[in-house]
PDB file of C-alpha atoms in Angstrom:
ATOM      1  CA  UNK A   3      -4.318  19.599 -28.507  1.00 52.00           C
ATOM      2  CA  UNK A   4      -3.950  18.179 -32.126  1.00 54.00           C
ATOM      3  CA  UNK A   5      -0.666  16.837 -33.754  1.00 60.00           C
ATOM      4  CA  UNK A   6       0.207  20.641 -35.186  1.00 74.00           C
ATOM      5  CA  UNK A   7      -1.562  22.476 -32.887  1.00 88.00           C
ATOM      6  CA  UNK A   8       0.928  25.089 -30.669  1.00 94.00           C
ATOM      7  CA  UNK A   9      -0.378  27.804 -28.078  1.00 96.00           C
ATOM      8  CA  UNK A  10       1.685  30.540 -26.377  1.00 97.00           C
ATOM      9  CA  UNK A  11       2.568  31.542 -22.582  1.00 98.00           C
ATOM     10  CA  UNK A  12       2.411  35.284 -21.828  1.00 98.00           C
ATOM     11  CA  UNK A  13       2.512  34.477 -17.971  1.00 98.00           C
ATOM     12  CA  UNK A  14       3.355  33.025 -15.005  1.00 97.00           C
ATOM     13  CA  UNK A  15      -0.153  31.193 -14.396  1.00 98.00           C
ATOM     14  CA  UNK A  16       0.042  30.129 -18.190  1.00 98.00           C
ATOM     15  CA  UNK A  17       3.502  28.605 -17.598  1.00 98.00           C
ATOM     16  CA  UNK A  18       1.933  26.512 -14.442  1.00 98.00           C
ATOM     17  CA  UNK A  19      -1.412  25.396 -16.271  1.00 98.00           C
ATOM     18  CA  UNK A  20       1.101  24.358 -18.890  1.00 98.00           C
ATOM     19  CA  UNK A  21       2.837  22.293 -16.334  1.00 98.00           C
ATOM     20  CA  UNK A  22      -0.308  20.670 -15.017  1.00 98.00           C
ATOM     21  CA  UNK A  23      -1.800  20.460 -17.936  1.00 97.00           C
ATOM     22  CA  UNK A  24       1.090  18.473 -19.815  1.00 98.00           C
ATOM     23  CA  UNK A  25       1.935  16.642 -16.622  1.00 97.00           C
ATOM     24  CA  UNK A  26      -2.364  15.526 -16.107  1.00 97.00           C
ATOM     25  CA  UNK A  27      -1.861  14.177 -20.488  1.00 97.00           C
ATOM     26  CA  UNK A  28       0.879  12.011 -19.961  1.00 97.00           C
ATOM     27  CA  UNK A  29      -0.651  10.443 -16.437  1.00 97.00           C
ATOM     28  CA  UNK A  30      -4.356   9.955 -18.602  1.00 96.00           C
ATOM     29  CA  UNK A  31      -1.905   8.655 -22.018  1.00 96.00           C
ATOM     30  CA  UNK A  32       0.412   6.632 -20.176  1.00 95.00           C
ATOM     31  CA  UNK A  33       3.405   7.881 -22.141  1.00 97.00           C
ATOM     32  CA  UNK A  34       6.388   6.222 -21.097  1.00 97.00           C
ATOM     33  CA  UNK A  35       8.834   9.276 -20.334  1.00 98.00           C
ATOM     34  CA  UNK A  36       8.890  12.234 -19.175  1.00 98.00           C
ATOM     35  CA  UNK A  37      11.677  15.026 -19.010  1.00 98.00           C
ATOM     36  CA  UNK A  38      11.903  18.241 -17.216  1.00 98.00           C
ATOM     37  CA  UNK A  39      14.732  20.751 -17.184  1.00 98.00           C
ATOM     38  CA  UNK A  40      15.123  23.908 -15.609  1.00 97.00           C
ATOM     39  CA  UNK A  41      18.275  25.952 -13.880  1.00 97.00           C
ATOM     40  CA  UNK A  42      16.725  25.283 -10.449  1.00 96.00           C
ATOM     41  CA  UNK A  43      13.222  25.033 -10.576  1.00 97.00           C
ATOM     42  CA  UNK A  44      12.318  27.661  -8.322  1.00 94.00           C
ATOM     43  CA  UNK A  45       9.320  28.641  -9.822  1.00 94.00           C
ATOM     44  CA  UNK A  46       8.049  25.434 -11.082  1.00 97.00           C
ATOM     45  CA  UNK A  47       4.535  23.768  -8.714  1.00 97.00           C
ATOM     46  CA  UNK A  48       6.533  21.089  -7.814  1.00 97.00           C
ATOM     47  CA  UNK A  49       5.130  21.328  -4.611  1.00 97.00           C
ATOM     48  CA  UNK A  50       1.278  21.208  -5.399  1.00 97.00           C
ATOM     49  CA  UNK A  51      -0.430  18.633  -4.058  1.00 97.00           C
ATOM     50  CA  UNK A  52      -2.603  17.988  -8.174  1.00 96.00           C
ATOM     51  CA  UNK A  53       0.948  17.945  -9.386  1.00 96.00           C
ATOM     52  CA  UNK A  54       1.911  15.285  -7.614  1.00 97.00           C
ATOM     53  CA  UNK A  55      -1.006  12.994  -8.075  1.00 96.00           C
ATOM     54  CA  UNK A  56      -0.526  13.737 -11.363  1.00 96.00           C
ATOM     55  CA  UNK A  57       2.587  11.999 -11.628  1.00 97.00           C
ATOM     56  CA  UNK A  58       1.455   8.982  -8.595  1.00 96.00           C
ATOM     57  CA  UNK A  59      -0.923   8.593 -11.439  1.00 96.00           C
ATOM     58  CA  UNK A  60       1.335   8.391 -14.385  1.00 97.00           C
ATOM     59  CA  UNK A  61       4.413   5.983 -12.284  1.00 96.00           C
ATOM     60  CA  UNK A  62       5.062   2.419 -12.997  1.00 90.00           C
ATOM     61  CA  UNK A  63       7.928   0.855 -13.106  1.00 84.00           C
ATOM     62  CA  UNK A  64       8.357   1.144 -17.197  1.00 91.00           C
ATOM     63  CA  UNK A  65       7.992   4.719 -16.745  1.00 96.00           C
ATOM     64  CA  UNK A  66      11.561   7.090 -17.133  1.00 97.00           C
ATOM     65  CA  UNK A  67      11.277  10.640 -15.722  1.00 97.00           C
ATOM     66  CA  UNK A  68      14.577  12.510 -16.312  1.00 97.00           C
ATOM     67  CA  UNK A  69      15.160  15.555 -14.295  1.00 97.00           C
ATOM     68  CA  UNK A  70      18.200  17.611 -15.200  1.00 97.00           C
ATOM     69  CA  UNK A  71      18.685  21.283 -13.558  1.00 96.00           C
ATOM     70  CA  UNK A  72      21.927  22.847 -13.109  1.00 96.00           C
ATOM     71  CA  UNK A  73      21.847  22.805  -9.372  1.00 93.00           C
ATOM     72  CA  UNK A  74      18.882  20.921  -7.124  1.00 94.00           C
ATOM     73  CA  UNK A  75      20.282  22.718  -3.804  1.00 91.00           C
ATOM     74  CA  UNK A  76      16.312  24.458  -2.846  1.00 93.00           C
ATOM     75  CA  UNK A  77      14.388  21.262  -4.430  1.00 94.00           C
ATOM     76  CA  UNK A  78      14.026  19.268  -1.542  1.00 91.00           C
ATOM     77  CA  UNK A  79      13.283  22.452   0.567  1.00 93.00           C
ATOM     78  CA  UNK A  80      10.967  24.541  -2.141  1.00 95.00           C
ATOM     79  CA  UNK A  81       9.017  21.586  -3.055  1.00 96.00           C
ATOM     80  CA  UNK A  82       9.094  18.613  -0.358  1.00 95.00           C
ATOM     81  CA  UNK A  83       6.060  17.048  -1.653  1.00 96.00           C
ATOM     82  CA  UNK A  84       7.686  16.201  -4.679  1.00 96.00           C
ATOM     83  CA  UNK A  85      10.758  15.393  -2.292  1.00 94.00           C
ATOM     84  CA  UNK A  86       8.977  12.789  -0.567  1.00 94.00           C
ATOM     85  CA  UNK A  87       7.176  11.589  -4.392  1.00 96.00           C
ATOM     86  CA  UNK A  88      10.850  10.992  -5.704  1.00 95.00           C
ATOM     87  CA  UNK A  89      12.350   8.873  -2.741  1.00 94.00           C
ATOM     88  CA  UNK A  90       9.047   6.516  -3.249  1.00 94.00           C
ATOM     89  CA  UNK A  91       9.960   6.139  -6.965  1.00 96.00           C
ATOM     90  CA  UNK A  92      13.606   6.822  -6.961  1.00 94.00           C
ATOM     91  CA  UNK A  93      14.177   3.547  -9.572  1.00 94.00           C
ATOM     92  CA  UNK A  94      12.028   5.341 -12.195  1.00 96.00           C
ATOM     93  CA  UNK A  95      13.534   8.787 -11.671  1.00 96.00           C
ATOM     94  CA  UNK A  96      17.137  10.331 -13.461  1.00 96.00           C
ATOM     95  CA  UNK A  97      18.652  13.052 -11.610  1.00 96.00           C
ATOM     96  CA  UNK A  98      21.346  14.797 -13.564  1.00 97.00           C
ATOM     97  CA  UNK A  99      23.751  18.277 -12.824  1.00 96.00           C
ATOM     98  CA  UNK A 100      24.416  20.661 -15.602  1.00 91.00           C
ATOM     99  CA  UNK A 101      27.317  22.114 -13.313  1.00 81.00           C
ATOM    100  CA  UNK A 102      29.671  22.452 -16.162  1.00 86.00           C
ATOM    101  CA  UNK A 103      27.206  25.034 -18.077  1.00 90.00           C
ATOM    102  CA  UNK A 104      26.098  28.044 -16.766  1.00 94.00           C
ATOM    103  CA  UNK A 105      22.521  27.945 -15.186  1.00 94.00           C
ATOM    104  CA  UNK A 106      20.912  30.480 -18.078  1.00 94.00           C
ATOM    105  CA  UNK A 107      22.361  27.419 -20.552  1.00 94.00           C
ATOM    106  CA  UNK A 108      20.282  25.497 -19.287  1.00 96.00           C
ATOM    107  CA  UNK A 109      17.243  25.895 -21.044  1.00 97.00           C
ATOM    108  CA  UNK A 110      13.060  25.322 -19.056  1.00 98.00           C
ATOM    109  CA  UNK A 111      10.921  22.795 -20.859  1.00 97.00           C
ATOM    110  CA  UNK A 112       8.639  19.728 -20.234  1.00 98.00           C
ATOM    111  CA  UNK A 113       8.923  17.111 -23.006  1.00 98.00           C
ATOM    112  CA  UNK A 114       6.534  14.498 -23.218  1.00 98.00           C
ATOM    113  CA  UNK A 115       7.480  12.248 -26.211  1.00 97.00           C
ATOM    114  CA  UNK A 116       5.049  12.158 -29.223  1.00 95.00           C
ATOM    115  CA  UNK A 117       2.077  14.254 -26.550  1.00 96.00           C
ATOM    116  CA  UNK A 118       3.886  17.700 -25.649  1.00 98.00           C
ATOM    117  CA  UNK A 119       6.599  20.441 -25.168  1.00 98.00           C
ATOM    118  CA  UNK A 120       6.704  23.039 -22.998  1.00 98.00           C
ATOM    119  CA  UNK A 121       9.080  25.883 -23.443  1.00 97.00           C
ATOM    120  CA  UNK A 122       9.564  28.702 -21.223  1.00 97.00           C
ATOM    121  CA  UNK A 123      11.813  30.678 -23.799  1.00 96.00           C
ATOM    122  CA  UNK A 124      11.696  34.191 -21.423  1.00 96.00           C
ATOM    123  CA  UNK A 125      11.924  33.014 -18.176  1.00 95.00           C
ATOM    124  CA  UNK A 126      11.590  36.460 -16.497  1.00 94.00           C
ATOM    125  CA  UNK A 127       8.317  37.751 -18.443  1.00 96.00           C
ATOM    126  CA  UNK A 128       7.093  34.418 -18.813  1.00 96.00           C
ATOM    127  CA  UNK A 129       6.582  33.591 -22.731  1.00 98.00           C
ATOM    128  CA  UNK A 130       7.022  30.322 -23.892  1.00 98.00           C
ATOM    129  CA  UNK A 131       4.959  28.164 -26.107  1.00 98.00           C
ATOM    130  CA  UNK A 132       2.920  24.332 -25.510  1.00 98.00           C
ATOM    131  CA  UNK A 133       3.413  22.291 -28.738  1.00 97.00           C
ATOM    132  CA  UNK A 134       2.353  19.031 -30.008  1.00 96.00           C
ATOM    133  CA  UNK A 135       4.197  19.878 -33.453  1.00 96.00           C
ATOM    134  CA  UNK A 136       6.674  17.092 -34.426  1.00 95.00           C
ATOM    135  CA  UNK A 137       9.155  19.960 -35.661  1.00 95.00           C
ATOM    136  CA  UNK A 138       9.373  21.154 -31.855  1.00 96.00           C
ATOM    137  CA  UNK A 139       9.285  17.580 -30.271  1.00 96.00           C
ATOM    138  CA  UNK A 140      12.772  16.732 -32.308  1.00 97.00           C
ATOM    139  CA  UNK A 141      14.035  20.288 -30.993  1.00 96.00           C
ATOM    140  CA  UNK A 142      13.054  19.432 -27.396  1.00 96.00           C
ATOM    141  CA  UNK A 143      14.803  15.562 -27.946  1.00 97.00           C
ATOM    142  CA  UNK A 144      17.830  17.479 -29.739  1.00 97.00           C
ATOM    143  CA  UNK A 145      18.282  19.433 -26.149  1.00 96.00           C
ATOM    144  CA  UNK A 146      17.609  17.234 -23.698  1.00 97.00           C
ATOM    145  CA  UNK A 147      20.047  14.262 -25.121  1.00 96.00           C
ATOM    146  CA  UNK A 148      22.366  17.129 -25.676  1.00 95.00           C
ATOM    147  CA  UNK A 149      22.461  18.074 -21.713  1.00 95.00           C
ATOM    148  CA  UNK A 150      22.060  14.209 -20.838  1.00 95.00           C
ATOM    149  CA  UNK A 151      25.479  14.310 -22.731  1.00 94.00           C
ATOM    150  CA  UNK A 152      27.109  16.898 -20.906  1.00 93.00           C
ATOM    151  CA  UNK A 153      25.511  16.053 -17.102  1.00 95.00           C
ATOM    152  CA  UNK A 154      26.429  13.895 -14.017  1.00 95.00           C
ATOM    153  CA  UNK A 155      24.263  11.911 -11.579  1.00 94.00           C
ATOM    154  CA  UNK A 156      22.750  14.175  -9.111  1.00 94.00           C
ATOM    155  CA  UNK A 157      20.457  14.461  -6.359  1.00 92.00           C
ATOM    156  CA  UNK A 158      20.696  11.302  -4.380  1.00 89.00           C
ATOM    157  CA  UNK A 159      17.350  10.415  -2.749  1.00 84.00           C
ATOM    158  CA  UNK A 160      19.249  10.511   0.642  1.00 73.00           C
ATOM    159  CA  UNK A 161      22.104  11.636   2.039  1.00 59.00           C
ATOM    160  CA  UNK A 162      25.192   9.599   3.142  1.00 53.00           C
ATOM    161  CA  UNK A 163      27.021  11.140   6.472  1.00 49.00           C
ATOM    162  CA  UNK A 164      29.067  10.486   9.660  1.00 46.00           C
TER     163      UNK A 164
END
């Protein structure tokens, strides 16, 4: 994709090739943070197995990935690959509620600063848009600081009990 260039989900599949896709760029560009933000991330590949590798490929420890959802109750179950992914690199990785906005506030993108966004605007049919346009990267950086703002720590990698 070039610095303008912007191309348009009409589906499911073209939401998760967007995904991969954007996720594959910043592992090969070595861009220093990543964000993702969804409700729940039910119907994100989290789980795949390229998805993951993806991101083994892009950690170190000046990486950031920020991960805000409004609830992460089915994460660990719907996706344990990426489960297991996060507890290895738990010190590069922000996990943060939404709980005080409703979950269809909470808007679905990827955001790779200066490389991509990916916007799932429709989340039932599916249309969204991939952009590398600088007008939709400050949109994306508008949102995500904004929910940063109004989130809490979540997630912990494990679970404290008696």
């Amino acid at each position: 994709m070039n610095g303008e260039s912007i191309t348009q989900i009409a589906s499911r599949k073209d939401f998760h090739d967007a995904v991969r896709g954007a996720l594959a760029l910043a592992a090969e560009s070595g861009a220093s943070e990543i964000c993702l933000v969804d409700p729940h991330f039910n119907d994100w590949p989290l789980n795949e197995r390229g998805l993951v590798e993806s991101l083994s490929k892009w950690a170190s420890s000046r990486r950031r990935l920020f991960v805000v959802a409004h609830s992460f109750d089915d994460v660990a179950r719907r996706a344990p690959r990426f489960a297991e992914w996060r507890r290895q690199w738990s010190h590069i990785i922000v996990c943060r509620s939404t709980d005080e906005l409703e979950a269809d506030q909470v808007p679905t993108l990827l955001f790779v600063p200066g490389l991509v966004c990916v916007r799932l605007l429709d989340r039932v049919h599916y249309r969204g848009t991939v952009s590398c346009r600088p007008s939709d990267h400050v949109e994306c950086r508008e949102a995500i600081d904004a929910l940063l703002q109004r989130s809490a720590e979540a997630f912990p990698v494990t679970m404290l009990g008696l």
